[in-house]
XYZ file of C-alpha atoms in Angstrom:
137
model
C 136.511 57.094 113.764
C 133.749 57.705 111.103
C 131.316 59.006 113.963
C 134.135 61.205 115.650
C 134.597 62.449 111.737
C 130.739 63.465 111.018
C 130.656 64.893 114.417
C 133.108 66.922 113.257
C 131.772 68.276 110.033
C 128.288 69.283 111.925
C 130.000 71.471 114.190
C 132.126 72.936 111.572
C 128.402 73.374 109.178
C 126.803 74.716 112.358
C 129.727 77.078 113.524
C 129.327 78.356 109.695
C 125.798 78.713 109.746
C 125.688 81.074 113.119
C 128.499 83.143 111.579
C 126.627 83.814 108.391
C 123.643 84.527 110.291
C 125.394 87.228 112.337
C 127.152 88.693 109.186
C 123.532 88.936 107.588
C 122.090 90.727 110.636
C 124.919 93.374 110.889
C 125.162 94.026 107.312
C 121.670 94.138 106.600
C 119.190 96.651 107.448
C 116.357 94.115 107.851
C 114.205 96.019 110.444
C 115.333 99.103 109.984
C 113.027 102.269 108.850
C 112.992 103.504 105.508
C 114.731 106.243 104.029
C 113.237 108.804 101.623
C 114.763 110.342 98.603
C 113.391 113.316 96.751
C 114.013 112.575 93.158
C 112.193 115.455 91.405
C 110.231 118.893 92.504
C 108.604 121.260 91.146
C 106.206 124.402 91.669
C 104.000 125.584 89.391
C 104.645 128.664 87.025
C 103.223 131.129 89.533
C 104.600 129.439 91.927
C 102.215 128.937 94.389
C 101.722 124.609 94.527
C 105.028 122.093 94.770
C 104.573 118.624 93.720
C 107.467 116.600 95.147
C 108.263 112.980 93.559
C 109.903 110.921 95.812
C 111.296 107.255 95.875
C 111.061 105.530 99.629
C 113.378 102.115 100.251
C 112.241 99.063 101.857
C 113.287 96.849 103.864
C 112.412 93.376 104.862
C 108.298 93.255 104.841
C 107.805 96.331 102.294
C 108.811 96.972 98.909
C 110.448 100.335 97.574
C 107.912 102.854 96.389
C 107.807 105.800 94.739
C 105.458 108.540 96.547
C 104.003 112.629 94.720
C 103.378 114.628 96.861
C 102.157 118.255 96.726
C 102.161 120.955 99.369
C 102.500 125.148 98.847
C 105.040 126.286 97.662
C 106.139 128.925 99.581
C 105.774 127.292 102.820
C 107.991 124.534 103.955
C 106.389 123.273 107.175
C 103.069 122.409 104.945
C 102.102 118.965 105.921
C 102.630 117.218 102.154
C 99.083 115.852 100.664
C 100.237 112.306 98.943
C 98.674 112.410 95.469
C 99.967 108.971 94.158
C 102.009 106.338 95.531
C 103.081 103.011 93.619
C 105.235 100.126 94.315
C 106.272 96.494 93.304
C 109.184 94.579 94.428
C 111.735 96.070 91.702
C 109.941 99.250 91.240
C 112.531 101.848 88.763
C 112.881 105.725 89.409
C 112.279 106.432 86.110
C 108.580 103.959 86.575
C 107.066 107.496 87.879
C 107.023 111.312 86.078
C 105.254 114.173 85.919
C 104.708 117.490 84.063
C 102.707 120.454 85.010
C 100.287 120.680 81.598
C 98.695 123.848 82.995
C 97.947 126.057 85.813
C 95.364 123.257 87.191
C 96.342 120.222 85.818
C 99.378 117.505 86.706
C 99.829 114.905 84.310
C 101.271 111.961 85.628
C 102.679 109.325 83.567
C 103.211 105.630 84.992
C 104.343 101.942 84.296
C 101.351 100.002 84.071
C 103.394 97.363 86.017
C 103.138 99.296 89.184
C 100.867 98.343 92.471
C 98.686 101.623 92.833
C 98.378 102.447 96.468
C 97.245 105.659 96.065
C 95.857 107.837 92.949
C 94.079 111.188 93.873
C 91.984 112.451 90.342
C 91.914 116.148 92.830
C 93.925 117.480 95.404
C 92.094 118.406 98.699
C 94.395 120.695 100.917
C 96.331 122.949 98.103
C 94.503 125.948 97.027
C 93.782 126.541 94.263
C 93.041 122.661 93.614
C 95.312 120.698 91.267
C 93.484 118.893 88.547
C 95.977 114.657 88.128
C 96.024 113.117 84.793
C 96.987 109.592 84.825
C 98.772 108.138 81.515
C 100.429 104.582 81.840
C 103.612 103.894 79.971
């Protein structure tokens, strides 16, 4: 009877066990792509560069990130030039800001916490060239 009663309970911890996994797979997004979310943007005061800030989610094998970008302003089809992108495994929207300090320079300000993956000191496609200031937090 014990035997009959164990056999029991593995079935039951096994039945349990492929039920969770399937509830896991359909609720999470594990594989999925991730989505982007424009948190900030901004041209300059003549209008002419956009700097986009920009939080990215992750899934199962990356972490969110937070990406700037800047492009023209005018001109929406502009392939985006990434200017600095950051991330950690709890990475905060508010980790990541900018501020136009002039016509040519971006300053940047960022939590010293954060995994640089990127940082750009001058842009290369926008004309004229934006000057990046980098101040941790």
């Amino acid at each position: 009877m014990r035997t009959t009663h164990s056999k029991l309970i593995k079935k039951i911890l096994i039945g349990l066990l492929i039920i969770g996994f399937f509830i896991f797979m359909t609720n999470f997004d594990v594989f999925g792509e991730p989505t982007g979310t424009v948190l900030k943007v901004e041209c300059d005061y003549k209008g002419l560069r956009k700097i986009k800030l920009t939080e990215i989610s992750g899934n199962a094998t990356t972490n969110r990130s937070l990406h700037i970008y800047a492009t023209d302003c005018n001109n929406n089809n502009a392939i985006p030039e990434p200017i600095f992108v950051v991330d950690v495994p709890f990475v905060n929207r508010n980790d990541v800001s900018f501020k136009w300090k002039n016509f040519d320079t971006l300053t940047i300000k960022y939590d010293k916490r954060l995994k640089i993956i990127k940082q750009k000191t001058v842009s290369e496609s926008i004309n004229p060239k934006i000057i990046f200031e980098y101040i941790t937090k």
